[in-house]
Amino acid sequence: MTMAVRAMNTCSIFRSASSPPFASLGCRLHRFPALHCRRHPQLGFRISVFQSSQNHNPFGRAVIRSYHVQSLVDTVTEQLEALRKRHRIRATSKMGVASSGELLEDKLEKRALREGLLLEFKKDSERLLLAVARRRDGKKNWMVYDQYGGTTSIKPQQVTFIVPGAENFDHTDISDFLQKAQNNLDPSLLECAWIELHEKNKTVTVEEFAEVYVLSIIFGSAEPLESYCAHLLLSKDEVYFTVLEGKSSFCVYGPRPAMQVEELMHKKVAKEAAEKEFQDFLQLLKSTKTRPSHEKPPKSSWENEEKIQHKIKSLEAYAIDACETDDQKKTAGMILKAMGLAKTSASALKLLIDIGYFPVHVNLDMLKLNIRTDHSDEIISAAERVLSEASDPDELDRIDLTHLKVYAIDVDEADELDDALSATRLMDGRIKVWIHVADPASLVQPGSIVDREAMKRGTSVFLPTATYPMFPEKLAMEGMSMKQGELCKAVTVSVVLHTDGSIAEYEVDNTIIKPTYMLTYESASELLYMNLEEEVELKILSQAAALRFRWRRTQGAIDTSTFESRIKVANPDDPDPSITLYVEDQTDPAMRLVSEMMILCGEAIATYGSFHNIPLPFRGQPQSNIDISAFSHLPEGPVRSAAIVKIMRAAEMDFRNPIRHGILGIPGYVQFTSPIRRYMDLLAHYQVKAFLRGDSPPYSAGQLEGMACLVNMNVRLVKKLYNSSLRYWILEYLRQQPKEATFRGLILRFIKDRIAAILLVEVGMQASAEVSVGLHIGDVVKVQVEEAHPRDDFLSLKEVDEWA
């Protein structure tokens, strides 16, 4: 190469404002399909890389053959040597002098910290900062001015790089220095350097890389800037170079093998694609948050695309504390951090609500507990076949009771009616009652697909916002449920009472009935108060209930009647839903009537099962730990009931013999009256009906016990869901009330000092509040709601002056 050409090449290295960057030399690998040859318009030479085969990747079996001109490194270095007037001279031969097998430590240059040096240090696990050394801080540490103007004490091991040539650096110039470095970074230099150094199997230090490669793109640069640019390129490189040896901030870098570079490049491309996908998702979240509620996309739209679905499901799992994998937790955490939110389940929930994925009042417990709601198409089809094909196996044995007046009494929004009552007074003055129970066992056979699904559910789910039946809705409503004025199949338990209320006679039969009235508790109570002659049967039922209640009390029964709330939410997906609150007084005549008849039925079935040796789910509840006299000083009603309930023992079950139910005051008890809603009641029906047909019971005591274990586990989950949902909506109801609204609070007990547990009479919920000095258990105070936050399960009440 002539001197003229060399001079031309040298001049073109120092580019003017209009000169193309060094990247235009054409060294970029372009995703590795082939290495292209491009001529630099000013330097006047080109680099060509040839592959052994067009079908081979250049970093696979392909071989880099030759260069058309003198080595790029040698050429550039030679020109730099001729023009740069510096105190130290780095010959081209020094570049990459440490080949494989040579001592790499020869390249390491030790430099001690001293005042005025510009350095890079690790602030924490995620941040690297530039700083100027100020003074020593103890024996080893140094005080530095960082790029934000702060003063920090650092340890020597925190230093990641000392910028060469930056003597007595002014810390106020750090920001400008950083900006210049960022403006002049060109990652394509790494690719060019790798081609040269990989070919010659040579290594490079930061200063050598700066001298040979970086200076060519920094117009009029001094050594510190080019060195720092080189450091940034090499230290952050994840593809071409790796640290072969180094100590503290002085490292020797070597080119990676071609196969490894190819693999890392593929990973880098995939990483960049994933990052773009992640940023697009973040932008989607941000834009959706700003839309009005009616313009937010439906939940289903977030689940159409697999990549978006994974991220949104990770957020959902995080919101309900149900992450199944570390990847879900990591993904959700990254999203929350990128959105500027705390890594908490509450933040994830709020984000999902803000984008419309969840409604404001989403039931988190429904998601957490994984409660079954909808029935599958397979179950629905099977249920429809049952309706269309099933015959009545007990048709010939059914007793016609259509002559009786039949009262079905339930809450007003009941969807499935599974019990009804009749009564008459016998010639001898005794009362006879009939408890008619729906007969789903005449349609569904034990072990069938519909039965197995009902067992998995265990119970119907009744929530303020919806009902999820144990059986498919059409089967439960049309085939099993009782209907006013229609012929209905039933299992009827008839009982004649002694004059003291105990059972004198009982009988269990398959029957046909025709319900006369479908009454709510409110309407039934009204009829009782009216004392109409034409409804004498209802009055007799009320008298039977009173008789039974007195008898049970003589047997040690404990009255736990109180106020209970029931809520109906018509539009739960609205931010401000309409809430209807009902408060039920369990001492109400109609409620007491129904309750006593259900208990009577349970006692009769337990006696029937015991007499005929039928394995049944017998229930009992010990009361040996309860001394009723210890509560005699408390007012009867909710106060005394609340005190007793706190010390009651859990119910027990036996599947061979009845066990005493001390709380109810009866020798045995079997839940039998809700076979459409409760699977354990249905099991009792299977056993009793088999006996009525003269067959062996379908299940042994051991089998019943095993099934009950699974069923009761699901029932407990549903009960937990019901309680949490009811409390949530009561708190939302209170939140919606006017600030000036007041409520009566019945003091149940004192928790600490003047903090009392109270029953909000108009709401039917227990809460706590600070009350005035001088008040006692059983007193009533007037309270107002200070704060109510249903999502946080928080309620704050304050006592108000009754005369205010």
PDB file of N, CA and C in Angstrom, residues 59 70 105 130 138 186 189 198-199 246 289 337 364 418 431 470 493 504 568 603 764 793:
ATOM      1  N   PHE A  59     -20.643 -19.402  11.436  1.00  0.00           N
ATOM      2  CA  PHE A  59     -20.081 -19.803  12.715  1.00  0.00           C
ATOM      3  C   PHE A  59     -20.358 -21.267  13.002  1.00  0.00           C
ATOM      4  N   GLN A  70      -4.639  -5.302   3.713  1.00  0.00           N
ATOM      5  CA  GLN A  70      -3.886  -5.466   4.966  1.00  0.00           C
ATOM      6  C   GLN A  70      -4.839  -5.492   6.142  1.00  0.00           C
ATOM      7  N   GLU A 105      -1.414 -12.453  32.353  1.00  0.00           N
ATOM      8  CA  GLU A 105      -1.213 -11.397  33.332  1.00  0.00           C
ATOM      9  C   GLU A 105      -0.255 -10.317  32.849  1.00  0.00           C
ATOM     10  N   LEU A 130     -20.595   6.390  37.926  1.00  0.00           N
ATOM     11  CA  LEU A 130     -19.288   7.024  37.773  1.00  0.00           C
ATOM     12  C   LEU A 130     -19.064   7.965  38.945  1.00  0.00           C
ATOM     13  N   GLY A 138     -10.722   5.973  56.061  1.00  0.00           N
ATOM     14  CA  GLY A 138     -10.170   4.864  56.821  1.00  0.00           C
ATOM     15  C   GLY A 138      -8.962   4.284  56.097  1.00  0.00           C
ATOM     16  N   ASP A 186     -20.803   2.321  19.694  1.00  0.00           N
ATOM     17  CA  ASP A 186     -21.235   1.631  18.484  1.00  0.00           C
ATOM     18  C   ASP A 186     -20.983   0.132  18.669  1.00  0.00           C
ATOM     19  N   LEU A 189     -18.721  -2.338  16.602  1.00  0.00           N
ATOM     20  CA  LEU A 189     -17.269  -2.475  16.745  1.00  0.00           C
ATOM     21  C   LEU A 189     -16.886  -3.814  17.353  1.00  0.00           C
ATOM     22  N   HIS A 198     -10.606 -13.233  16.548  1.00  0.00           N
ATOM     23  CA  HIS A 198     -10.907 -14.658  16.469  1.00  0.00           C
ATOM     24  C   HIS A 198     -10.028 -15.328  15.413  1.00  0.00           C
ATOM     25  N   GLU A 199      -9.812 -14.624  14.295  1.00  0.00           N
ATOM     26  CA  GLU A 199      -8.979 -15.164  13.214  1.00  0.00           C
ATOM     27  C   GLU A 199      -7.562 -15.408  13.685  1.00  0.00           C
ATOM     28  N   GLY A 246      -8.587 -11.325  34.989  1.00  0.00           N
ATOM     29  CA  GLY A 246      -8.705  -9.953  35.438  1.00  0.00           C
ATOM     30  C   GLY A 246      -8.699  -9.867  36.940  1.00  0.00           C
ATOM     31  N   LYS A 289     -55.608   1.077  30.851  1.00  0.00           N
ATOM     32  CA  LYS A 289     -55.934   1.710  32.133  1.00  0.00           C
ATOM     33  C   LYS A 289     -56.607   3.063  31.935  1.00  0.00           C
ATOM     34  N   LYS A 337     -43.265  -4.212  38.711  1.00  0.00           N
ATOM     35  CA  LYS A 337     -42.144  -3.281  38.843  1.00  0.00           C
ATOM     36  C   LYS A 337     -42.091  -2.325  37.658  1.00  0.00           C
ATOM     37  N   LEU A 364     -62.430 -12.866  45.169  1.00  0.00           N
ATOM     38  CA  LEU A 364     -61.112 -13.506  45.147  1.00  0.00           C
ATOM     39  C   LEU A 364     -61.152 -14.901  45.762  1.00  0.00           C
ATOM     40  N   ASP A 418     -86.912 -28.112  48.396  1.00  0.00           N
ATOM     41  CA  ASP A 418     -86.762 -29.540  48.644  1.00  0.00           C
ATOM     42  C   ASP A 418     -87.422 -30.014  49.937  1.00  0.00           C
ATOM     43  N   ILE A 431    -100.892 -34.345  67.958  1.00  0.00           N
ATOM     44  CA  ILE A 431    -100.587 -33.736  66.662  1.00  0.00           C
ATOM     45  C   ILE A 431     -99.803 -34.724  65.802  1.00  0.00           C
ATOM     46  N   MET A 470     -75.823 -27.853  43.033  1.00  0.00           N
ATOM     47  CA  MET A 470     -75.061 -29.101  43.061  1.00  0.00           C
ATOM     48  C   MET A 470     -75.377 -29.947  41.832  1.00  0.00           C
ATOM     49  N   VAL A 493     -91.648 -38.231  55.914  1.00  0.00           N
ATOM     50  CA  VAL A 493     -91.477 -38.710  57.285  1.00  0.00           C
ATOM     51  C   VAL A 493     -92.674 -38.188  58.087  1.00  0.00           C
ATOM     52  N   ALA A 504     -94.012 -40.122  69.446  1.00  0.00           N
ATOM     53  CA  ALA A 504     -94.816 -41.289  69.836  1.00  0.00           C
ATOM     54  C   ALA A 504     -94.784 -42.356  68.741  1.00  0.00           C
ATOM     55  N   LYS A 568     -78.645  -9.925  48.910  1.00  0.00           N
ATOM     56  CA  LYS A 568     -78.819 -10.228  47.486  1.00  0.00           C
ATOM     57  C   LYS A 568     -78.246  -9.058  46.694  1.00  0.00           C
ATOM     58  N   GLU A 603     -84.367 -36.383  63.754  1.00  0.00           N
ATOM     59  CA  GLU A 603     -84.436 -37.321  64.871  1.00  0.00           C
ATOM     60  C   GLU A 603     -85.154 -38.601  64.455  1.00  0.00           C
ATOM     61  N   GLY A 764     -77.271  -7.473  61.318  1.00  0.00           N
ATOM     62  CA  GLY A 764     -77.104  -8.896  61.602  1.00  0.00           C
ATOM     63  C   GLY A 764     -75.660  -9.352  61.577  1.00  0.00           C
ATOM     64  N   ASP A 793     -61.316  -6.051  54.470  1.00  0.00           N
ATOM     65  CA  ASP A 793     -62.053  -6.594  55.606  1.00  0.00           C
ATOM     66  C   ASP A 793     -61.903  -5.684  56.832  1.00  0.00           C
TER      67      ASP A 793
END
